[in-house]
XYZ file of C-alpha atoms in Angstrom:
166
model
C 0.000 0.000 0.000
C 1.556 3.612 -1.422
C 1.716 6.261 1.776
C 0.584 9.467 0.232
C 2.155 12.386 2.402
C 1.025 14.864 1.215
C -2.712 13.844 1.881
C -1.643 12.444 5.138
C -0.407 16.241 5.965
C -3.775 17.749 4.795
C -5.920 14.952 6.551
C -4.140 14.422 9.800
C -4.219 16.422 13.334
C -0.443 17.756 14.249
C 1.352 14.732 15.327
C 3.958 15.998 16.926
C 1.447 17.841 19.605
C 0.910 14.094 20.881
C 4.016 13.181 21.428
C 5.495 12.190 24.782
C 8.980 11.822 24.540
C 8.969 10.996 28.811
C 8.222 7.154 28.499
C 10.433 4.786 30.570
C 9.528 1.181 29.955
C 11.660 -0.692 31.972
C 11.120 -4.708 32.488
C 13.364 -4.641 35.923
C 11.925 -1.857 37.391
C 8.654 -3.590 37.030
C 9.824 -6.879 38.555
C 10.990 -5.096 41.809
C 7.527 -3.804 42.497
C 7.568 -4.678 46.248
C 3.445 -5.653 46.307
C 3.515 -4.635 50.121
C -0.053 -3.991 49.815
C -2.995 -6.141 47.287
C -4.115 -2.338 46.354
C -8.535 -2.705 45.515
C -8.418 -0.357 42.262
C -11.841 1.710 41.540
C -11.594 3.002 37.720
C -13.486 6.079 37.403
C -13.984 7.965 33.817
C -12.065 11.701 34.828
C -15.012 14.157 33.724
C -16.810 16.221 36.131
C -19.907 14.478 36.413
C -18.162 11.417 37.939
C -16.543 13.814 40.850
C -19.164 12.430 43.403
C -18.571 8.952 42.509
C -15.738 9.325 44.393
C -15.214 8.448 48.121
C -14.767 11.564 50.291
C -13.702 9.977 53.123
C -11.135 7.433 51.660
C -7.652 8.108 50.864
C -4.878 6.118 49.171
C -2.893 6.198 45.728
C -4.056 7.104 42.272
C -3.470 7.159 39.041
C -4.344 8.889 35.847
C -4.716 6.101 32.701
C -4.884 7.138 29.150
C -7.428 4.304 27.259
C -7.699 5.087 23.672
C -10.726 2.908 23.602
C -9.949 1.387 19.912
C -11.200 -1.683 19.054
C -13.053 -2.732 22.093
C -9.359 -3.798 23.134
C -9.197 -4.893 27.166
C -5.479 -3.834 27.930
C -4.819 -1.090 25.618
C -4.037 1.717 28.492
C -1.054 4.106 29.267
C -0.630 4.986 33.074
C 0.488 8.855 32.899
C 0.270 10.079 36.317
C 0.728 8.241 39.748
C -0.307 10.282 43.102
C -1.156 10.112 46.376
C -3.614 11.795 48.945
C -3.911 11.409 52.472
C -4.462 15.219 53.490
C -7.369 14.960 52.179
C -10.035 12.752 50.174
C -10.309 10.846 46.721
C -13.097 12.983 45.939
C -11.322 16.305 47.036
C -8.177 15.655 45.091
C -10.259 14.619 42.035
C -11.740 18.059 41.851
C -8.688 20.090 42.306
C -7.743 18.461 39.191
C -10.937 19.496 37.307
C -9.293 22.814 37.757
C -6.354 22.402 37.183
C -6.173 23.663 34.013
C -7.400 27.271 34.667
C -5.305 27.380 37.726
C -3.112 30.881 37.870
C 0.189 28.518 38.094
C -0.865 25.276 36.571
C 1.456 22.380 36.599
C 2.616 21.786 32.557
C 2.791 18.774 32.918
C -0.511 17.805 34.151
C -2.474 20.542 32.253
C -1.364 18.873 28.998
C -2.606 15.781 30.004
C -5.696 16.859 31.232
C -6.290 18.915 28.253
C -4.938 17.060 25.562
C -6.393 13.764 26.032
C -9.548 14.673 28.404
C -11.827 12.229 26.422
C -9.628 9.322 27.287
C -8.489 9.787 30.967
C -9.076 7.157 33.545
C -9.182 8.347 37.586
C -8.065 4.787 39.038
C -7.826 4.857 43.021
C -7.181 2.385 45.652
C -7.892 3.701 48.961
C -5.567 2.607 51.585
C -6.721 2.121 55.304
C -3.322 2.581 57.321
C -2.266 6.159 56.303
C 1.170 5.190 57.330
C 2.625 3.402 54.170
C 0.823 5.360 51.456
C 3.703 7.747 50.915
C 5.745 4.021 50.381
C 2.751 2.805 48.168
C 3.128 5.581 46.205
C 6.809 5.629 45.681
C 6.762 2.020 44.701
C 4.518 2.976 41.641
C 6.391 5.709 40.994
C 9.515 3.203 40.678
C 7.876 0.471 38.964
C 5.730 2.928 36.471
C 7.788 6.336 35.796
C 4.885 7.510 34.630
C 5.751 10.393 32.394
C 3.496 13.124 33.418
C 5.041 12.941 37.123
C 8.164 15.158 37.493
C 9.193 14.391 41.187
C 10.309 9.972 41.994
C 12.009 8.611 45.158
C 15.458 9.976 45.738
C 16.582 6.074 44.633
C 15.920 6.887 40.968
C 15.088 10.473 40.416
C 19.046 11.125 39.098
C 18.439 8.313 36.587
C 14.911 9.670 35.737
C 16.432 12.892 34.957
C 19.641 12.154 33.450
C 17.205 9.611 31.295
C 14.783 12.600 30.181
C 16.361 15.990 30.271
């Protein structure tokens, strides 16, 4: 099959705004996940109608998933964002990211994801009853996953991260 380019140039949406050049996909990283916790995910579609969905007295770790949703496919996702919240609830966090984007001082990284693929976030949380080892919950992820729309990781590995991506 020919590739026409310059009807692919015409017809297709700016590629290069899609990028993400912050991926880390690395087999041994994911091996040493410590599991000190079974974590009870809740997957919740990020819009602002779901906000109440969410507990507001639980607490835990979260993530933000990007699920293209082609094909009907089970496992296509892409975790972007790991975090953690025990100042406050699921449900409180949740909406501080609904405004994130119009914030004075947003965070870039986090405003491009949550305006750039807004139709296809995921808000997955596990709530975690002893507040004590979420911050260690949370850092394993971060180690296993370097998801690339988190800028701060454990001391362990945030050289690496950033001699790894600029």
């Amino acid at each position: 099959m020919a590739f026409d380019l310059a009807y692919s140039e015409r017809e297709t949406p700016d590629l290069q705004k899609y990028r993400i050049t912050r991926f880390i996909l690395h087999p041994d990283q994911w091996s040493a996940y410590p599991n000190r916790i079974k974590l009870a995910w809740e997957v919740v579609k990020f819009n602002s109608e779901n906000a109440n969905l969410l507990p507001s007295y639980k607490k835990g770790v979260y993530s933000f998933i990007l699920q293209p949703g082609i094909a009907d496919h089970p496992l296509l996702a892409y975790p972007l964002y790991i975090g953690m919240t025990k100042e406050q609830s699921f449900r409180a966090r949740y909406r501080q990211y609904l405004h994130e984007p119009r914030h004075p001082k947003p965070r870039p990284l986090i405003k491009e994801m949550l305006t750039k693929w807004s139709e296809h976030l995921y808000f997955v949380y596990a709530p975690i009853e002893d507040e004590n080892i979420i911050k260690d919950v949370e850092d394993d992820l971060l180690m296993a996953l370097i998801p690339p729309r988190n800028s701060k990781f454990p001391a362990e590995i945030q050289p690496l991260v950033t001699a790894a991506l600029g």
